[in-house]
Structure formats: C-alpha cells, structure tokens
Amino acid sequence: MYEWMKFLHLGAGVIWLGGMTLLVFVLRPVVVRRMAAPERLTLMSDVLSRFFRIVWFSIVLLWASGFWIFSVSDMSLAPRGWHVMLGIGVLMSAIFAHIWFSPFKRLTLSVSNSDWPSAGRALIQIHPLVLINLVLGWSAVAAVLVWR
C-alpha cells in the first residue's frame, strides 16, 4: 500500500509541476508573441480553467497520500526533507487557492465580459504566483531528495 501512495503522491506532484512548466516556459511565451489580446486572454483563460481543475485534483491526491504516508511513519524518524516538503506544500496550496479565488476568478469574469484590460491585469497577476509555486515545488523535491 505504501508504494501505491508514494506513486499517487509523486504522480500528482509531477502533473502539477509539469503543467506549470509547460504554461510558463512553453505556452505563455508563444501566445504572448503570436496572439492579439482577446484571443490570447480567451485561450489562457480556457487553458487555465482546465489545468486548474486538474491542479485541485492533484492537491487532493497530494494531501491524501501525504497524510497517509505520514500516518504510517514514525514522525520522529522521518527525514527532515519530509517536514520541509510539508511546509512547502502548505504554502503552495495557499498560493494556489489565492490564484483560484482572486486573479483567476477576475480573469474568467473579465473574459466573459470581454473586458480585455481587466483580463490582462488578472493574467499578469497570475504569472508571478505560478512562478513562485514552480520554484517552491522544485524546492520541495530537492528537500526530500537531499535532506535525509
């Protein structure tokens, strides 16, 4: 059972980190360079809507599998990296919840109302938060691998 929980935990993390990497380093630069604001903002709103639903599912899997792994482990013997990962996971989840309930909500509302300047401002607010979560996510991976 432990190996399955570890698999779910790693899979959910890979999906979240991989999706952020794709968005930040591949999709965003291309659409900024090639698309006008209405098309770009509509596309990014649609892509983020689909991806963020997957992120919610990944977060549920990460927390459920992580809690299960912690529950069957002796916490006093758990590697320090696990504790660091837990703290980073709390922070990443909070940042994502902020993205979802604040700038992303404004983005989708602005796009549905064809308010392109407001949609652009909302998307600009999302970008650095996703970058922060990307760095935090890789920091959690590094902490678990390095801090034993």
Short mmCIF file of N, CA, C and O in Angstrom, two decimals:
data_model
loop_
_atom_site.label_atom_id
_atom_site.label_comp_id
_atom_site.label_asym_id
_atom_site.label_seq_id
_atom_site.Cartn_x
_atom_site.Cartn_y
_atom_site.Cartn_z
N MET A 1 0.82 -1.20 0.00
CA MET A 1 0.00 0.00 0.00
C MET A 1 0.87 1.27 0.00
O MET A 1 0.53 2.24 -0.65
N TYR A 2 1.98 1.20 0.75
CA TYR A 2 2.88 2.35 0.83
C TYR A 2 3.37 2.76 -0.55
O TYR A 2 3.37 3.95 -0.89
N GLU A 3 3.77 1.79 -1.35
CA GLU A 3 4.29 2.11 -2.69
C GLU A 3 3.22 2.76 -3.57
O GLU A 3 3.52 3.64 -4.36
N TRP A 4 1.96 2.32 -3.44
CA TRP A 4 0.88 2.93 -4.21
C TRP A 4 0.64 4.37 -3.79
O TRP A 4 0.40 5.25 -4.63
N MET A 5 0.69 4.63 -2.50
CA MET A 5 0.51 6.01 -2.01
C MET A 5 1.66 6.90 -2.48
O MET A 5 1.45 8.04 -2.86
N LYS A 6 2.85 6.35 -2.43
CA LYS A 6 4.01 7.10 -2.92
C LYS A 6 3.86 7.39 -4.41
O LYS A 6 4.15 8.49 -4.88
N PHE A 7 3.38 6.40 -5.18
CA PHE A 7 3.13 6.58 -6.61
C PHE A 7 2.11 7.69 -6.85
O PHE A 7 2.32 8.57 -7.70
N LEU A 8 0.99 7.67 -6.12
CA LEU A 8 -0.02 8.72 -6.26
C LEU A 8 0.55 10.09 -5.91
O LEU A 8 0.28 11.08 -6.58
N HIS A 9 1.33 10.12 -4.84
CA HIS A 9 1.92 11.38 -4.39
C HIS A 9 2.87 11.94 -5.45
O HIS A 9 2.77 13.12 -5.82
N LEU A 10 3.76 11.11 -5.93
CA LEU A 10 4.70 11.55 -6.96
C LEU A 10 3.99 11.92 -8.27
O LEU A 10 4.33 12.92 -8.90
N GLY A 11 3.02 11.12 -8.65
CA GLY A 11 2.27 11.41 -9.88
C GLY A 11 1.56 12.74 -9.82
O GLY A 11 1.61 13.53 -10.78
N ALA A 12 0.90 13.01 -8.70
CA ALA A 12 0.20 14.29 -8.55
C ALA A 12 1.18 15.46 -8.60
O ALA A 12 0.90 16.50 -9.20
N GLY A 13 2.33 15.29 -7.97
CA GLY A 13 3.35 16.34 -8.00
C GLY A 13 3.90 16.57 -9.40
O GLY A 13 4.10 17.71 -9.83
N VAL A 14 4.15 15.48 -10.11
CA VAL A 14 4.65 15.59 -11.49
C VAL A 14 3.64 16.31 -12.37
O VAL A 14 4.01 17.17 -13.18
N ILE A 15 2.38 15.98 -12.22
CA ILE A 15 1.34 16.63 -13.03
C ILE A 15 1.30 18.13 -12.76
O ILE A 15 1.27 18.95 -13.68
N TRP A 16 1.32 18.52 -11.48
CA TRP A 16 1.26 19.93 -11.12
C TRP A 16 2.52 20.67 -11.59
O TRP A 16 2.43 21.70 -12.27
N LEU A 17 3.70 20.14 -11.29
CA LEU A 17 4.94 20.79 -11.70
C LEU A 17 5.09 20.80 -13.22
O LEU A 17 5.52 21.81 -13.79
N GLY A 18 4.76 19.70 -13.86
CA GLY A 18 4.87 19.65 -15.32
C GLY A 18 3.94 20.62 -16.00
O GLY A 18 4.31 21.28 -16.98
N GLY A 19 2.72 20.74 -15.48
CA GLY A 19 1.77 21.68 -16.06
C GLY A 19 2.23 23.12 -15.91
O GLY A 19 2.12 23.92 -16.85
N MET A 20 2.77 23.45 -14.73
CA MET A 20 3.27 24.82 -14.54
C MET A 20 4.45 25.09 -15.47
O MET A 20 4.55 26.18 -16.04
N THR A 21 5.32 24.11 -15.64
CA THR A 21 6.47 24.26 -16.53
C THR A 21 6.01 24.51 -17.96
O THR A 21 6.50 25.41 -18.63
N LEU A 22 5.05 23.72 -18.42
CA LEU A 22 4.51 23.90 -19.76
C LEU A 22 3.90 25.29 -19.94
O LEU A 22 4.17 25.97 -20.93
N LEU A 23 3.10 25.71 -18.97
CA LEU A 23 2.45 27.02 -19.07
C LEU A 23 3.46 28.16 -19.11
O LEU A 23 3.36 29.06 -19.95
N VAL A 24 4.41 28.15 -18.19
CA VAL A 24 5.33 29.27 -18.03
C VAL A 24 6.36 29.34 -19.15
O VAL A 24 6.63 30.41 -19.69
N PHE A 25 6.94 28.20 -19.51
CA PHE A 25 8.07 28.22 -20.43
C PHE A 25 7.73 27.90 -21.88
O PHE A 25 8.56 28.12 -22.76
N VAL A 26 6.53 27.38 -22.13
CA VAL A 26 6.18 27.00 -23.50
C VAL A 26 4.96 27.78 -24.00
O VAL A 26 5.06 28.54 -24.97
N LEU A 27 3.82 27.59 -23.36
CA LEU A 27 2.58 28.18 -23.87
C LEU A 27 2.56 29.70 -23.77
O LEU A 27 2.28 30.38 -24.76
N ARG A 28 2.84 30.23 -22.59
CA ARG A 28 2.74 31.68 -22.40
C ARG A 28 3.61 32.48 -23.37
O ARG A 28 3.12 33.41 -24.02
N PRO A 29 4.91 32.14 -23.53
CA PRO A 29 5.72 32.94 -24.47
C PRO A 29 5.20 32.90 -25.90
O PRO A 29 5.25 33.90 -26.61
N VAL A 30 4.67 31.77 -26.31
CA VAL A 30 4.17 31.65 -27.69
C VAL A 30 2.91 32.49 -27.87
O VAL A 30 2.81 33.25 -28.84
N VAL A 31 1.96 32.39 -26.95
CA VAL A 31 0.72 33.15 -27.14
C VAL A 31 0.93 34.64 -26.98
O VAL A 31 0.28 35.43 -27.66
N VAL A 32 1.86 35.05 -26.12
CA VAL A 32 2.14 36.49 -25.98
C VAL A 32 2.71 37.04 -27.28
O VAL A 32 2.37 38.14 -27.70
N ARG A 33 3.57 36.27 -27.92
CA ARG A 33 4.22 36.73 -29.14
C ARG A 33 3.30 36.66 -30.36
O ARG A 33 3.40 37.48 -31.26
N ARG A 34 2.37 35.70 -30.40
CA ARG A 34 1.64 35.43 -31.64
C ARG A 34 0.17 35.81 -31.66
O ARG A 34 -0.43 35.78 -32.72
N MET A 35 -0.41 36.13 -30.49
CA MET A 35 -1.86 36.34 -30.48
C MET A 35 -2.21 37.73 -29.96
O MET A 35 -1.56 38.26 -29.07
N ALA A 36 -3.27 38.28 -30.51
CA ALA A 36 -3.81 39.55 -30.02
C ALA A 36 -4.50 39.32 -28.68
O ALA A 36 -4.88 38.19 -28.35
N ALA A 37 -4.66 40.38 -27.94
CA ALA A 37 -5.18 40.28 -26.56
C ALA A 37 -6.47 39.47 -26.43
O ALA A 37 -6.53 38.57 -25.59
N PRO A 38 -7.51 39.75 -27.20
CA PRO A 38 -8.75 38.98 -26.98
C PRO A 38 -8.57 37.47 -27.16
O PRO A 38 -9.03 36.69 -26.33
N GLU A 39 -7.87 37.07 -28.22
CA GLU A 39 -7.66 35.65 -28.46
C GLU A 39 -6.74 35.05 -27.40
O GLU A 39 -6.97 33.95 -26.90
N ARG A 40 -5.66 35.77 -27.07
CA ARG A 40 -4.69 35.30 -26.08
C ARG A 40 -5.35 35.12 -24.72
O ARG A 40 -5.20 34.08 -24.06
N LEU A 41 -6.11 36.11 -24.29
CA LEU A 41 -6.73 36.07 -22.97
C LEU A 41 -7.82 35.00 -22.90
O LEU A 41 -7.96 34.31 -21.88
N THR A 42 -8.56 34.83 -23.98
CA THR A 42 -9.57 33.78 -24.03
C THR A 42 -8.92 32.41 -23.97
O THR A 42 -9.35 31.53 -23.21
N LEU A 43 -7.87 32.21 -24.77
CA LEU A 43 -7.17 30.94 -24.77
C LEU A 43 -6.59 30.64 -23.39
O LEU A 43 -6.76 29.53 -22.85
N MET A 44 -5.88 31.60 -22.80
CA MET A 44 -5.26 31.37 -21.49
C MET A 44 -6.31 31.12 -20.42
O MET A 44 -6.11 30.27 -19.54
N SER A 45 -7.42 31.80 -20.48
CA SER A 45 -8.50 31.56 -19.52
C SER A 45 -9.02 30.13 -19.65
O SER A 45 -9.21 29.43 -18.64
N ASP A 46 -9.23 29.69 -20.89
CA ASP A 46 -9.72 28.32 -21.12
C ASP A 46 -8.69 27.28 -20.69
O ASP A 46 -9.03 26.28 -20.06
N VAL A 47 -7.43 27.50 -21.04
CA VAL A 47 -6.36 26.55 -20.67
C VAL A 47 -6.22 26.49 -19.15
O VAL A 47 -6.16 25.40 -18.56
N LEU A 48 -6.16 27.66 -18.51
CA LEU A 48 -6.02 27.68 -17.06
C LEU A 48 -7.22 27.05 -16.37
O LEU A 48 -7.07 26.39 -15.34
N SER A 49 -8.40 27.24 -16.92
CA SER A 49 -9.60 26.65 -16.33
C SER A 49 -9.48 25.13 -16.29
O SER A 49 -9.76 24.49 -15.26
N ARG A 50 -9.04 24.55 -17.38
CA ARG A 50 -8.88 23.09 -17.43
C ARG A 50 -7.72 22.64 -16.54
O ARG A 50 -7.85 21.69 -15.78
N PHE A 51 -6.59 23.34 -16.64
CA PHE A 51 -5.43 22.95 -15.86
C PHE A 51 -5.68 23.11 -14.36
O PHE A 51 -5.32 22.24 -13.56
N PHE A 52 -6.30 24.19 -13.96
CA PHE A 52 -6.52 24.44 -12.53
C PHE A 52 -7.47 23.41 -11.92
O PHE A 52 -7.34 23.07 -10.74
N ARG A 53 -8.41 22.88 -12.69
CA ARG A 53 -9.24 21.78 -12.16
C ARG A 53 -8.38 20.54 -11.92
O ARG A 53 -8.57 19.83 -10.92
N ILE A 54 -7.43 20.31 -12.79
CA ILE A 54 -6.50 19.19 -12.60
C ILE A 54 -5.63 19.45 -11.38
O ILE A 54 -5.33 18.53 -10.61
N VAL A 55 -5.21 20.69 -11.19
CA VAL A 55 -4.39 21.03 -10.02
C VAL A 55 -5.17 20.77 -8.74
O VAL A 55 -4.62 20.22 -7.77
N TRP A 56 -6.44 21.14 -8.69
CA TRP A 56 -7.25 20.85 -7.49
C TRP A 56 -7.24 19.35 -7.19
O TRP A 56 -7.07 18.94 -6.04
N PHE A 57 -7.42 18.54 -8.22
CA PHE A 57 -7.41 17.09 -8.04
C PHE A 57 -6.03 16.64 -7.56
O PHE A 57 -5.91 15.79 -6.67
N SER A 58 -4.97 17.20 -8.14
CA SER A 58 -3.61 16.87 -7.72
C SER A 58 -3.38 17.24 -6.26
O SER A 58 -2.75 16.48 -5.51
N ILE A 59 -3.87 18.39 -5.85
CA ILE A 59 -3.71 18.81 -4.45
C ILE A 59 -4.41 17.84 -3.51
O ILE A 59 -3.86 17.45 -2.48
N VAL A 60 -5.61 17.42 -3.87
CA VAL A 60 -6.32 16.44 -3.05
C VAL A 60 -5.51 15.16 -2.95
O VAL A 60 -5.34 14.60 -1.86
N LEU A 61 -4.99 14.67 -4.08
CA LEU A 61 -4.16 13.47 -4.06
C LEU A 61 -2.89 13.66 -3.24
O LEU A 61 -2.49 12.77 -2.47
N LEU A 62 -2.25 14.81 -3.39
CA LEU A 62 -1.02 15.08 -2.63
C LEU A 62 -1.29 15.08 -1.13
O LEU A 62 -0.55 14.46 -0.36
N TRP A 63 -2.34 15.77 -0.71
CA TRP A 63 -2.65 15.82 0.72
C TRP A 63 -3.08 14.46 1.25
O TRP A 63 -2.63 14.04 2.33
N ALA A 64 -3.94 13.77 0.52
CA ALA A 64 -4.43 12.46 1.00
C ALA A 64 -3.28 11.45 1.09
O ALA A 64 -3.12 10.78 2.11
N SER A 65 -2.49 11.37 0.03
CA SER A 65 -1.38 10.40 0.05
C SER A 65 -0.31 10.82 1.05
O SER A 65 0.25 9.97 1.76
N GLY A 66 -0.03 12.11 1.13
CA GLY A 66 0.96 12.59 2.08
C GLY A 66 0.56 12.31 3.52
O GLY A 66 1.37 11.85 4.34
N PHE A 67 -0.70 12.58 3.85
CA PHE A 67 -1.17 12.29 5.20
C PHE A 67 -1.13 10.80 5.49
O PHE A 67 -0.76 10.38 6.59
N TRP A 68 -1.47 9.99 4.50
CA TRP A 68 -1.41 8.54 4.72
C TRP A 68 0.03 8.10 4.98
O TRP A 68 0.30 7.35 5.91
N ILE A 69 0.96 8.59 4.17
CA ILE A 69 2.37 8.24 4.35
C ILE A 69 2.87 8.69 5.72
O ILE A 69 3.55 7.94 6.43
N PHE A 70 2.52 9.91 6.11
CA PHE A 70 2.91 10.40 7.44
C PHE A 70 2.29 9.55 8.54
O PHE A 70 2.91 9.30 9.57
N SER A 71 1.05 9.11 8.34
CA SER A 71 0.35 8.38 9.40
C SER A 71 0.95 7.00 9.66
O SER A 71 0.80 6.48 10.77
N VAL A 72 1.59 6.42 8.67
CA VAL A 72 2.18 5.10 8.88
C VAL A 72 3.68 5.18 9.17
O VAL A 72 4.35 4.16 9.24
N SER A 73 4.17 6.39 9.33
CA SER A 73 5.60 6.59 9.59
C SER A 73 5.79 7.12 11.01
O SER A 73 4.92 7.79 11.56
N ASP A 74 6.93 6.84 11.56
CA ASP A 74 7.31 7.42 12.86
C ASP A 74 7.87 8.81 12.57
O ASP A 74 8.97 8.95 12.05
N MET A 75 7.09 9.83 12.91
CA MET A 75 7.47 11.20 12.57
C MET A 75 8.78 11.63 13.20
O MET A 75 9.48 12.47 12.65
N SER A 76 9.12 11.06 14.33
CA SER A 76 10.39 11.43 14.95
C SER A 76 11.57 10.90 14.14
O SER A 76 12.69 11.39 14.27
N LEU A 77 11.32 9.89 13.32
CA LEU A 77 12.37 9.33 12.47
C LEU A 77 12.27 9.77 11.01
O LEU A 77 13.12 9.42 10.19
N ALA A 78 11.22 10.52 10.69
CA ALA A 78 11.03 10.96 9.30
C ALA A 78 12.17 11.90 8.89
O ALA A 78 12.64 12.70 9.70
N PRO A 79 12.62 11.79 7.65
CA PRO A 79 13.68 12.68 7.18
C PRO A 79 13.26 14.15 7.29
O PRO A 79 12.08 14.49 7.15
N ARG A 80 14.23 15.01 7.54
CA ARG A 80 13.94 16.45 7.64
C ARG A 80 13.29 16.97 6.36
O ARG A 80 12.45 17.86 6.40
N GLY A 81 13.68 16.41 5.22
CA GLY A 81 13.11 16.85 3.95
C GLY A 81 11.61 16.66 3.88
O GLY A 81 10.91 17.43 3.24
N TRP A 82 11.09 15.63 4.56
CA TRP A 82 9.64 15.42 4.60
C TRP A 82 8.96 16.59 5.30
O TRP A 82 7.91 17.06 4.86
N HIS A 83 9.54 17.05 6.39
CA HIS A 83 8.95 18.16 7.14
C HIS A 83 9.00 19.45 6.32
O HIS A 83 8.04 20.24 6.31
N VAL A 84 10.11 19.64 5.62
CA VAL A 84 10.24 20.81 4.74
C VAL A 84 9.21 20.72 3.62
O VAL A 84 8.53 21.70 3.30
N MET A 85 9.06 19.52 3.03
CA MET A 85 8.08 19.32 1.96
C MET A 85 6.67 19.65 2.46
O MET A 85 5.89 20.28 1.74
N LEU A 86 6.35 19.24 3.67
CA LEU A 86 5.03 19.53 4.22
C LEU A 86 4.80 21.03 4.33
O LEU A 86 3.75 21.55 3.92
N GLY A 87 5.78 21.75 4.85
CA GLY A 87 5.65 23.21 4.96
C GLY A 87 5.50 23.87 3.60
O GLY A 87 4.66 24.76 3.41
N ILE A 88 6.31 23.43 2.65
CA ILE A 88 6.22 23.97 1.29
C ILE A 88 4.86 23.64 0.68
O ILE A 88 4.25 24.47 0.00
N GLY A 89 4.36 22.43 0.94
CA GLY A 89 3.05 22.03 0.42
C GLY A 89 1.93 22.91 0.94
O GLY A 89 1.01 23.26 0.20
N VAL A 90 2.01 23.26 2.21
CA VAL A 90 1.00 24.18 2.79
C VAL A 90 1.06 25.52 2.06
O VAL A 90 0.02 26.07 1.66
N LEU A 91 2.27 26.04 1.89
CA LEU A 91 2.44 27.33 1.22
C LEU A 91 1.96 27.27 -0.24
O LEU A 91 1.24 28.16 -0.70
N MET A 92 2.34 26.23 -0.96
CA MET A 92 1.92 26.10 -2.36
C MET A 92 0.41 26.00 -2.49
O MET A 92 -0.19 26.60 -3.39
N SER A 93 -0.21 25.24 -1.59
CA SER A 93 -1.67 25.11 -1.62
C SER A 93 -2.35 26.44 -1.36
O SER A 93 -3.34 26.79 -2.01
N ALA A 94 -1.80 27.20 -0.41
CA ALA A 94 -2.37 28.52 -0.10
C ALA A 94 -2.22 29.48 -1.28
O ALA A 94 -3.15 30.22 -1.62
N ILE A 95 -1.05 29.46 -1.91
CA ILE A 95 -0.83 30.32 -3.09
C ILE A 95 -1.79 29.93 -4.21
O ILE A 95 -2.40 30.79 -4.85
N PHE A 96 -1.94 28.62 -4.45
CA PHE A 96 -2.86 28.20 -5.50
C PHE A 96 -4.30 28.60 -5.18
O PHE A 96 -5.03 29.07 -6.06
N ALA A 97 -4.72 28.44 -3.93
CA ALA A 97 -6.08 28.85 -3.55
C ALA A 97 -6.26 30.35 -3.79
O ALA A 97 -7.31 30.78 -4.29
N HIS A 98 -5.24 31.14 -3.48
CA HIS A 98 -5.33 32.59 -3.75
C HIS A 98 -5.47 32.84 -5.25
O HIS A 98 -6.31 33.64 -5.67
N ILE A 99 -4.65 32.14 -6.06
CA ILE A 99 -4.75 32.31 -7.51
C ILE A 99 -6.17 31.99 -7.96
O ILE A 99 -6.79 32.75 -8.71
N TRP A 100 -6.71 30.87 -7.53
CA TRP A 100 -8.03 30.41 -7.96
C TRP A 100 -9.14 31.39 -7.57
O TRP A 100 -9.99 31.73 -8.39
N PHE A 101 -9.13 31.83 -6.31
CA PHE A 101 -10.23 32.64 -5.80
C PHE A 101 -10.09 34.13 -6.07
O PHE A 101 -11.04 34.87 -5.90
N SER A 102 -8.92 34.58 -6.49
CA SER A 102 -8.75 36.01 -6.72
C SER A 102 -8.43 36.33 -8.18
O SER A 102 -9.35 36.60 -8.95
N PRO A 103 -7.16 36.31 -8.62
CA PRO A 103 -6.93 36.75 -10.01
C PRO A 103 -7.55 35.85 -11.07
O PRO A 103 -8.02 36.35 -12.09
N PHE A 104 -7.60 34.54 -10.84
CA PHE A 104 -8.21 33.67 -11.85
C PHE A 104 -9.70 33.92 -11.95
O PHE A 104 -10.26 33.95 -13.05
N LYS A 105 -10.35 34.13 -10.83
CA LYS A 105 -11.79 34.45 -10.84
C LYS A 105 -12.02 35.75 -11.62
O LYS A 105 -12.95 35.84 -12.43
N ARG A 106 -11.15 36.75 -11.38
CA ARG A 106 -11.27 38.01 -12.13
C ARG A 106 -11.00 37.81 -13.61
O ARG A 106 -11.66 38.41 -14.46
N LEU A 107 -10.03 36.95 -13.93
CA LEU A 107 -9.71 36.67 -15.33
C LEU A 107 -10.92 36.08 -16.05
O LEU A 107 -11.32 36.56 -17.11
N THR A 108 -11.52 35.05 -15.49
CA THR A 108 -12.65 34.40 -16.17
C THR A 108 -13.84 35.34 -16.29
O THR A 108 -14.50 35.37 -17.32
N LEU A 109 -14.09 36.13 -15.26
CA LEU A 109 -15.20 37.09 -15.31
C LEU A 109 -14.93 38.16 -16.36
O LEU A 109 -15.81 38.51 -17.15
N SER A 110 -13.69 38.66 -16.39
CA SER A 110 -13.35 39.70 -17.37
C SER A 110 -13.42 39.18 -18.79
O SER A 110 -13.89 39.88 -19.69
N VAL A 111 -12.95 37.96 -19.01
CA VAL A 111 -13.01 37.38 -20.36
C VAL A 111 -14.47 37.19 -20.77
O VAL A 111 -14.85 37.49 -21.90
N SER A 112 -15.31 36.71 -19.86
CA SER A 112 -16.72 36.50 -20.21
C SER A 112 -17.43 37.83 -20.52
O SER A 112 -18.39 37.85 -21.28
N ASN A 113 -16.92 38.93 -19.95
CA ASN A 113 -17.50 40.25 -20.21
C ASN A 113 -16.74 41.01 -21.30
O ASN A 113 -17.02 42.19 -21.54
N SER A 114 -15.77 40.36 -21.94
CA SER A 114 -14.92 40.98 -22.97
C SER A 114 -14.23 42.24 -22.45
O SER A 114 -14.00 43.19 -23.20
N ASP A 115 -13.89 42.25 -21.17
CA ASP A 115 -13.16 43.36 -20.57
C ASP A 115 -11.68 43.01 -20.63
O ASP A 115 -11.09 42.51 -19.66
N TRP A 116 -11.06 43.26 -21.78
CA TRP A 116 -9.70 42.80 -22.04
C TRP A 116 -8.66 43.46 -21.15
O TRP A 116 -7.72 42.76 -20.70
N PRO A 117 -8.75 44.77 -20.85
CA PRO A 117 -7.75 45.35 -19.95
C PRO A 117 -7.76 44.70 -18.55
O PRO A 117 -6.71 44.39 -18.00
N SER A 118 -8.95 44.45 -18.01
CA SER A 118 -9.04 43.79 -16.70
C SER A 118 -8.55 42.35 -16.77
O SER A 118 -7.88 41.86 -15.85
N ALA A 119 -8.89 41.66 -17.85
CA ALA A 119 -8.43 40.28 -18.02
C ALA A 119 -6.91 40.24 -18.10
O ALA A 119 -6.27 39.36 -17.50
N GLY A 120 -6.32 41.18 -18.82
CA GLY A 120 -4.86 41.24 -18.93
C GLY A 120 -4.21 41.48 -17.58
O GLY A 120 -3.19 40.85 -17.26
N ARG A 121 -4.77 42.38 -16.78
CA ARG A 121 -4.22 42.64 -15.44
C ARG A 121 -4.30 41.40 -14.56
O ARG A 121 -3.36 41.08 -13.83
N ALA A 122 -5.41 40.69 -14.66
CA ALA A 122 -5.56 39.47 -13.86
C ALA A 122 -4.54 38.41 -14.27
O ALA A 122 -3.92 37.76 -13.42
N LEU A 123 -4.35 38.24 -15.58
CA LEU A 123 -3.39 37.25 -16.05
C LEU A 123 -1.97 37.63 -15.64
O LEU A 123 -1.17 36.77 -15.26
N ILE A 124 -1.66 38.91 -15.67
CA ILE A 124 -0.35 39.39 -15.24
C ILE A 124 -0.13 39.08 -13.75
O ILE A 124 0.99 38.79 -13.34
N GLN A 125 -1.18 39.11 -12.95
CA GLN A 125 -1.06 38.79 -11.52
C GLN A 125 -0.85 37.30 -11.30
O GLN A 125 -0.20 36.89 -10.33
N ILE A 126 -1.39 36.48 -12.16
CA ILE A 126 -1.26 35.03 -12.01
C ILE A 126 0.17 34.57 -12.29
O ILE A 126 0.69 33.69 -11.58
N HIS A 127 0.81 35.14 -13.29
CA HIS A 127 2.12 34.67 -13.74
C HIS A 127 3.17 34.57 -12.62
O HIS A 127 3.77 33.50 -12.44
N PRO A 128 3.43 35.64 -11.84
CA PRO A 128 4.47 35.51 -10.81
C PRO A 128 4.10 34.51 -9.71
O PRO A 128 4.98 33.87 -9.14
N LEU A 129 2.81 34.35 -9.45
CA LEU A 129 2.39 33.39 -8.43
C LEU A 129 2.64 31.96 -8.89
O LEU A 129 3.05 31.10 -8.11
N VAL A 130 2.42 31.71 -10.17
CA VAL A 130 2.72 30.39 -10.71
C VAL A 130 4.23 30.16 -10.70
O VAL A 130 4.70 29.07 -10.36
N LEU A 131 5.01 31.18 -11.01
CA LEU A 131 6.47 31.06 -10.95
C LEU A 131 6.93 30.73 -9.52
O LEU A 131 7.81 29.88 -9.33
N ILE A 132 6.35 31.39 -8.55
CA ILE A 132 6.70 31.12 -7.14
C ILE A 132 6.37 29.67 -6.81
O ILE A 132 7.19 28.96 -6.21
N ASN A 133 5.19 29.21 -7.20
CA ASN A 133 4.82 27.82 -6.91
C ASN A 133 5.73 26.83 -7.65
O ASN A 133 6.04 25.76 -7.12
N LEU A 134 6.17 27.19 -8.84
CA LEU A 134 7.07 26.32 -9.58
C LEU A 134 8.40 26.18 -8.83
O LEU A 134 8.91 25.07 -8.64
N VAL A 135 8.94 27.29 -8.37
CA VAL A 135 10.20 27.25 -7.60
C VAL A 135 9.99 26.50 -6.28
O VAL A 135 10.83 25.68 -5.89
N LEU A 136 8.88 26.76 -5.61
CA LEU A 136 8.60 26.06 -4.35
C LEU A 136 8.46 24.56 -4.58
O LEU A 136 8.96 23.75 -3.79
N GLY A 137 7.79 24.18 -5.65
CA GLY A 137 7.60 22.76 -5.94
C GLY A 137 8.92 22.04 -6.15
O GLY A 137 9.16 20.97 -5.60
N TRP A 138 9.81 22.66 -6.93
CA TRP A 138 11.12 22.03 -7.15
C TRP A 138 11.95 22.07 -5.88
O TRP A 138 12.78 21.17 -5.65
N SER A 139 11.75 23.08 -5.04
CA SER A 139 12.44 23.12 -3.74
C SER A 139 11.98 21.97 -2.85
O SER A 139 12.80 21.39 -2.13
N ALA A 140 10.71 21.65 -2.90
CA ALA A 140 10.19 20.51 -2.11
C ALA A 140 10.81 19.21 -2.60
O ALA A 140 11.21 18.36 -1.80
N VAL A 141 10.90 19.05 -3.91
CA VAL A 141 11.53 17.85 -4.47
C VAL A 141 12.98 17.77 -4.01
O VAL A 141 13.45 16.72 -3.55
N ALA A 142 13.69 18.87 -4.11
CA ALA A 142 15.10 18.90 -3.68
C ALA A 142 15.23 18.59 -2.19
O ALA A 142 16.12 17.83 -1.79
N ALA A 143 14.35 19.15 -1.38
CA ALA A 143 14.42 18.92 0.06
C ALA A 143 14.27 17.44 0.40
O ALA A 143 15.01 16.89 1.22
N VAL A 144 13.33 16.78 -0.26
CA VAL A 144 13.09 15.36 0.01
C VAL A 144 14.28 14.51 -0.45
O VAL A 144 14.67 13.56 0.22
N LEU A 145 14.85 14.87 -1.58
CA LEU A 145 15.97 14.09 -2.11
C LEU A 145 17.29 14.33 -1.37
O LEU A 145 18.11 13.43 -1.22
N VAL A 146 17.49 15.56 -0.92
CA VAL A 146 18.78 15.95 -0.35
C VAL A 146 18.80 15.85 1.19
O VAL A 146 19.80 15.44 1.76
N TRP A 147 17.72 16.25 1.82
CA TRP A 147 17.68 16.36 3.28
C TRP A 147 17.18 15.07 3.89
O TRP A 147 16.00 14.91 4.16
N ARG A 148 18.03 14.18 4.19
CA ARG A 148 17.64 12.88 4.74
C ARG A 148 17.85 12.82 6.20
O ARG A 148 18.50 13.30 6.92
#
